[in-house]
Amino acid sequence: MKKIFTILGLATLSMMNAQSFTATYDFEGTPPPTTGAVAGAGSTNVAAGNFTTTGYTQTTTGNRFAHSGAPTSTTPDVTKYLQVTVTPNAGVSLSVSSVSFRSQRSGTGPRSYTVRSNADSYASNIPASINPANAELEVVGTNEFHFVNDCTSCAGQTGNTITPAISNVTSPVTLRFYFYGSEATGGTFSLDDVIITGTATNGALGTSENFKTKLNFVKNTFVKSDEITFGADVKDVKVYNMFGQVVKSASVKQDGTVNVAELAKGNYIVTGTVNNEPVSQKILKD
């Protein structure tokens, strides 16, 4: 019976593969549709929600997601944002690697904008870059996009790129776009050609692996003593919280431990490599 389960475990592992997807919002139409088109091998495993508006006023402009009402302050108003959510199907773990988009402003529209996610409860700006380079845009401060030049009617600018590094989460991923630093309250701004790129993996982490290897991985899946104990030499140990954030990294020897006293009580996912095989295990810290 043990041999049968091991074979089944190996077969299941071979079927668990990360499949890429893209969710594209082109906003083509008047009024512009806010739905996304999902493509790629992983497209059947995720649902791309509609873009929504909170705090801003959507304009009647077509072919882009255009608004007014951005604050004139030099910092974001966290009650005003554009939002979109990508949701994995049940039993699927989701990773979001990059988001690119086109930005546009009127001559008195906002000069600055940032993107945050629910991975850290919208506390920090996601790493930002201009890729490919665009002389009209720059990244300043802590991952803040900024229009470089004044203009009377600014064209849409490409190159806005963020890299969320959200990995292997089984809950929805929500992105919020904050525009601010408007030169007048009636100034307008818009998003266009938003492309969200990531992977979807059938089978959440810790549910399907080589059972023999898994038995030699984490020995105490219910952690009561602040120490995770491992039953084998494990390389590249990572502990993820339920938002997909790495909260601990290590490498351990057989019967070695990793101290997680600083982590809050709750569920975590531990990943690593045992005998050149990737393995993961869900744990509960008491």
Short mmCIF file of C-alpha atoms in Angstrom, two decimals:
data_model
loop_
_atom_site.label_atom_id
_atom_site.label_comp_id
_atom_site.label_asym_id
_atom_site.label_seq_id
_atom_site.Cartn_x
_atom_site.Cartn_y
_atom_site.Cartn_z
CA MET A 1 0.00 0.00 0.00
CA LYS A 2 2.84 2.43 0.81
CA LYS A 3 4.34 1.80 -2.64
CA ILE A 4 1.00 2.53 -4.32
CA PHE A 5 0.63 5.84 -2.47
CA THR A 6 4.20 6.82 -3.41
CA ILE A 7 3.49 6.19 -7.10
CA LEU A 8 0.27 8.16 -6.89
CA GLY A 9 2.09 11.00 -5.20
CA LEU A 10 4.71 11.11 -7.96
CA ALA A 11 2.02 11.10 -10.62
CA THR A 12 0.22 13.98 -8.92
CA LEU A 13 3.45 15.93 -8.63
CA SER A 14 4.10 15.56 -12.36
CA MET A 15 0.72 17.16 -13.10
CA MET A 16 1.38 20.15 -10.81
CA ASN A 17 2.95 22.75 -13.06
CA ALA A 18 2.84 26.50 -13.09
CA GLN A 19 1.00 27.77 -16.15
CA SER A 20 1.42 31.37 -17.27
CA PHE A 21 -1.44 33.79 -17.86
CA THR A 22 -1.99 37.41 -18.82
CA ALA A 23 -5.00 39.52 -17.94
CA THR A 24 -5.33 42.44 -20.37
CA TYR A 25 -7.53 45.52 -19.98
CA ASP A 26 -7.58 47.57 -23.19
CA PHE A 27 -10.61 49.76 -22.32
CA GLU A 28 -11.59 49.93 -26.00
CA GLY A 29 -15.02 51.53 -26.36
CA THR A 30 -17.22 54.42 -25.25
CA PRO A 31 -17.89 54.04 -22.42
CA PRO A 32 -14.82 51.85 -22.00
CA PRO A 33 -15.47 48.28 -20.82
CA THR A 34 -13.74 47.54 -17.51
CA THR A 35 -13.50 43.77 -18.02
CA GLY A 36 -10.24 41.97 -18.64
CA ALA A 37 -9.38 39.31 -21.22
CA VAL A 38 -7.40 36.40 -19.75
CA ALA A 39 -5.11 34.40 -22.03
CA GLY A 40 -2.40 31.75 -21.72
CA ALA A 41 -2.22 28.18 -20.48
CA GLY A 42 -3.21 29.22 -16.96
CA SER A 43 -6.19 31.31 -18.05
CA THR A 44 -8.78 28.72 -17.00
CA ASN A 45 -7.44 28.77 -13.44
CA VAL A 46 -7.90 32.48 -12.68
CA ALA A 47 -10.68 35.06 -12.92
CA ALA A 48 -9.89 38.69 -13.74
CA GLY A 49 -12.34 41.08 -12.10
CA ASN A 50 -13.57 44.42 -13.38
CA PHE A 51 -11.68 47.65 -12.78
CA THR A 52 -13.56 49.84 -10.29
CA THR A 53 -13.31 53.44 -9.07
CA THR A 54 -13.35 54.66 -5.47
CA GLY A 55 -13.19 58.37 -4.64
CA TYR A 56 -12.49 59.61 -8.18
CA THR A 57 -15.07 60.64 -10.79
CA GLN A 58 -15.06 58.69 -14.04
CA THR A 59 -15.30 60.89 -17.15
CA THR A 60 -17.12 60.13 -20.41
CA THR A 61 -13.84 59.74 -22.30
CA GLY A 62 -13.72 56.58 -24.42
CA ASN A 63 -10.96 54.06 -25.09
CA ARG A 64 -9.26 54.55 -21.72
CA PHE A 65 -10.22 54.41 -18.04
CA ALA A 66 -10.33 58.18 -17.44
CA HIS A 67 -11.11 60.14 -14.27
CA SER A 68 -10.94 63.45 -12.45
CA GLY A 69 -10.82 64.36 -8.78
CA ALA A 70 -7.25 63.40 -7.88
CA PRO A 71 -5.91 65.21 -4.80
CA THR A 72 -3.51 68.14 -5.19
CA SER A 73 -1.44 66.93 -2.25
CA THR A 74 2.02 65.45 -2.78
CA THR A 75 1.04 62.18 -1.08
CA PRO A 76 -1.70 59.68 -1.95
CA ASP A 77 -5.18 59.94 -0.50
CA VAL A 78 -5.76 56.31 0.49
CA THR A 79 -9.52 56.74 0.12
CA LYS A 80 -9.15 57.43 -3.63
CA TYR A 81 -7.98 54.71 -6.00
CA LEU A 82 -8.64 52.55 -9.06
CA GLN A 83 -8.83 48.85 -8.21
CA VAL A 84 -8.75 45.44 -9.85
CA THR A 85 -8.70 41.91 -8.41
CA VAL A 86 -7.40 38.64 -9.83
CA THR A 87 -8.82 35.53 -8.14
CA PRO A 88 -7.44 31.97 -8.35
CA ASN A 89 -9.87 29.08 -8.69
CA ALA A 90 -10.28 26.71 -5.75
CA GLY A 91 -7.21 24.49 -5.39
CA VAL A 92 -5.04 26.85 -7.45
CA SER A 93 -2.09 28.90 -6.18
CA LEU A 94 -1.54 32.24 -7.88
CA SER A 95 1.63 34.25 -8.52
CA VAL A 96 1.73 37.77 -9.98
CA SER A 97 5.13 38.69 -11.39
CA SER A 98 4.57 41.99 -13.23
CA VAL A 99 2.01 44.60 -14.23
CA SER A 100 2.49 47.08 -17.06
CA PHE A 101 0.21 49.95 -18.08
CA ARG A 102 -0.16 53.21 -19.98
CA SER A 103 -0.75 56.43 -18.04
CA GLN A 104 -2.10 59.77 -19.27
CA ARG A 105 -2.88 63.18 -17.76
CA SER A 106 -4.32 66.49 -18.87
CA GLY A 107 -2.27 69.67 -18.49
CA THR A 108 -3.60 70.11 -14.95
CA GLY A 109 -3.91 66.42 -14.08
CA PRO A 110 -1.96 64.52 -11.41
CA ARG A 111 1.80 64.26 -11.84
CA SER A 112 2.35 61.30 -9.50
CA TYR A 113 0.91 57.81 -9.00
CA THR A 114 1.72 54.58 -7.19
CA VAL A 115 0.42 51.01 -7.03
CA ARG A 116 -0.13 48.94 -3.88
CA SER A 117 -1.62 45.52 -3.12
CA ASN A 118 -3.54 43.67 -0.44
CA ALA A 119 -0.45 41.50 0.19
CA ASP A 120 0.57 44.00 2.88
CA SER A 121 -2.84 45.66 3.34
CA TYR A 122 -1.87 48.45 0.90
CA ALA A 123 0.85 49.72 3.23
CA SER A 124 3.70 50.17 0.73
CA ASN A 125 4.29 50.98 -2.92
CA ILE A 126 5.06 48.02 -5.17
CA PRO A 127 8.56 48.17 -6.75
CA ALA A 128 8.29 50.39 -9.81
CA SER A 129 10.36 50.89 -12.97
CA ILE A 130 10.07 52.41 -16.45
CA ASN A 131 10.51 49.52 -18.88
CA PRO A 132 11.16 50.20 -21.66
CA ALA A 133 12.68 53.57 -20.83
CA ASN A 134 10.54 56.63 -21.50
CA ALA A 135 11.95 60.15 -21.17
CA GLU A 136 8.52 61.47 -20.18
CA LEU A 137 8.33 59.28 -17.07
CA GLU A 138 10.53 58.65 -14.05
CA VAL A 139 10.44 56.82 -10.72
CA VAL A 140 11.11 59.04 -7.70
CA GLY A 141 10.99 58.66 -3.93
CA THR A 142 9.97 55.17 -2.88
CA ASN A 143 8.56 53.62 -6.05
CA GLU A 144 6.50 56.62 -7.13
CA PHE A 145 5.81 57.15 -10.83
CA HIS A 146 6.11 60.77 -11.96
CA PHE A 147 5.45 62.71 -15.18
CA VAL A 148 8.65 64.57 -16.01
CA ASN A 149 7.43 67.39 -18.25
CA ASP A 150 4.65 69.95 -18.25
CA CYS A 151 2.14 69.62 -21.06
CA THR A 152 -1.13 71.07 -22.32
CA SER A 153 -2.47 67.76 -23.57
CA CYS A 154 -0.22 64.89 -22.53
CA ALA A 155 -0.28 61.77 -24.67
CA GLY A 156 -0.53 58.35 -23.08
CA GLN A 157 2.84 57.17 -21.80
CA THR A 158 4.04 53.57 -21.84
CA GLY A 159 6.72 51.88 -19.76
CA ASN A 160 4.98 51.92 -16.37
CA THR A 161 5.96 48.59 -14.80
CA ILE A 162 5.55 47.15 -11.32
CA THR A 163 6.87 43.83 -10.00
CA PRO A 164 4.69 42.67 -7.09
CA ALA A 165 6.57 39.39 -6.45
CA ILE A 166 3.38 37.86 -5.06
CA SER A 167 3.98 34.10 -4.98
CA ASN A 168 1.81 31.04 -4.48
CA VAL A 169 -1.22 32.59 -2.81
CA THR A 170 -4.60 30.88 -2.78
CA SER A 171 -6.57 34.04 -2.01
CA PRO A 172 -7.50 36.93 -4.37
CA VAL A 173 -4.83 39.50 -5.28
CA THR A 174 -6.08 43.10 -5.38
CA LEU A 175 -4.14 46.02 -6.88
CA ARG A 176 -4.91 49.68 -6.16
CA PHE A 177 -3.68 52.59 -8.31
CA TYR A 178 -3.39 55.94 -6.49
CA PHE A 179 -3.11 59.20 -8.48
CA TYR A 180 -2.16 62.46 -6.71
CA GLY A 181 -0.24 65.70 -7.07
CA SER A 182 -2.87 67.13 -9.39
CA GLU A 183 -2.23 70.68 -10.60
CA ALA A 184 -5.96 71.49 -10.40
CA THR A 185 -8.94 69.65 -8.93
CA GLY A 186 -10.53 69.38 -12.38
CA GLY A 187 -7.45 67.84 -13.99
CA THR A 188 -8.01 64.45 -15.61
CA PHE A 189 -5.98 61.25 -15.80
CA SER A 190 -6.37 57.71 -17.08
CA LEU A 191 -5.11 54.15 -17.19
CA ASP A 192 -4.95 52.12 -20.38
CA ASP A 193 -3.54 48.86 -21.74
CA VAL A 194 -3.10 47.26 -18.32
CA ILE A 195 -1.42 43.84 -18.56
CA ILE A 196 -1.16 41.62 -15.47
CA THR A 197 1.28 38.73 -15.87
CA GLY A 198 1.65 35.71 -13.62
CA THR A 199 1.29 31.96 -13.19
CA ALA A 200 -1.41 29.65 -11.88
CA THR A 201 -0.52 26.28 -10.40
CA ASN A 202 -3.05 23.48 -10.13
CA GLY A 203 -2.95 22.21 -6.56
CA ALA A 204 -2.19 24.61 -3.73
CA LEU A 205 1.23 24.35 -2.12
CA GLY A 206 1.54 21.50 0.32
CA THR A 207 -1.31 19.40 -1.06
CA SER A 208 0.40 17.23 -3.67
CA GLU A 209 4.00 16.06 -3.57
CA ASN A 210 6.08 12.90 -3.55
CA PHE A 211 4.73 11.44 -0.29
CA LYS A 212 7.98 9.70 0.67
CA THR A 213 9.95 12.94 0.34
CA LYS A 214 7.23 14.87 2.13
CA LEU A 215 7.35 12.53 5.12
CA ASN A 216 11.05 13.40 5.47
CA PHE A 217 10.42 17.13 5.20
CA VAL A 218 8.63 18.88 8.09
CA LYS A 219 8.24 16.57 11.10
CA ASN A 220 5.93 18.78 13.17
CA THR A 221 3.24 20.36 11.01
CA PHE A 222 1.57 21.58 14.22
CA VAL A 223 4.23 23.90 15.67
CA LYS A 224 3.78 24.41 19.42
CA SER A 225 7.37 25.15 20.50
CA ASP A 226 8.32 27.94 18.05
CA GLU A 227 10.61 25.50 16.23
CA ILE A 228 9.96 23.81 12.88
CA THR A 229 11.80 20.49 12.86
CA PHE A 230 12.99 18.93 9.60
CA GLY A 231 13.54 15.22 8.93
CA ALA A 232 16.10 15.65 6.15
CA ASP A 233 18.77 17.96 4.79
CA VAL A 234 16.74 20.78 3.21
CA LYS A 235 18.08 23.49 0.93
CA ASP A 236 16.49 26.88 0.35
CA VAL A 237 13.83 26.67 3.07
CA LYS A 238 11.23 29.41 2.76
CA VAL A 239 8.26 30.08 5.02
CA TYR A 240 5.35 31.92 3.34
CA ASN A 241 2.42 33.60 5.03
CA MET A 242 -1.05 33.35 3.52
CA PHE A 243 -0.43 36.51 1.46
CA GLY A 244 2.46 34.79 -0.35
CA GLN A 245 5.13 36.84 1.42
CA VAL A 246 8.39 35.14 2.44
CA VAL A 247 8.68 35.64 6.20
CA LYS A 248 11.62 33.30 6.90
CA SER A 249 14.48 31.75 4.90
CA ALA A 250 17.05 29.13 5.89
CA SER A 251 18.86 25.91 5.01
CA VAL A 252 18.84 23.07 7.54
CA LYS A 253 20.40 19.67 8.19
CA GLN A 254 18.48 16.51 9.07
CA ASP A 255 16.76 16.91 12.44
CA GLY A 256 17.64 20.60 12.37
CA THR A 257 15.20 23.32 13.34
CA VAL A 258 14.14 26.79 12.24
CA ASN A 259 12.98 29.17 14.94
CA VAL A 260 9.73 31.00 14.08
CA ALA A 261 9.05 32.60 17.46
CA GLU A 262 8.61 36.01 15.84
CA LEU A 263 5.78 34.80 13.59
CA ALA A 264 2.16 35.26 14.59
CA LYS A 265 -0.06 32.27 15.23
CA GLY A 266 -1.73 30.88 12.13
CA ASN A 267 -1.21 28.95 8.91
CA TYR A 268 1.98 29.08 6.86
CA ILE A 269 3.45 27.21 3.91
CA VAL A 270 7.00 25.87 4.09
CA THR A 271 8.89 25.09 0.89
CA GLY A 272 12.34 23.68 0.22
CA THR A 273 14.42 21.19 -1.77
CA VAL A 274 15.08 17.65 -0.53
CA ASN A 275 17.33 15.39 -2.64
CA ASN A 276 16.91 17.83 -5.54
CA GLU A 277 13.12 17.55 -5.33
CA PRO A 278 10.94 20.59 -4.57
CA VAL A 279 8.58 19.96 -1.66
CA SER A 280 6.13 22.03 0.36
CA GLN A 281 4.04 21.58 3.47
CA LYS A 282 1.30 23.57 5.16
CA ILE A 283 1.89 24.10 8.88
CA LEU A 284 -0.05 25.61 11.76
CA LYS A 285 1.87 27.69 14.30
CA ASP A 286 0.23 27.72 17.74
#
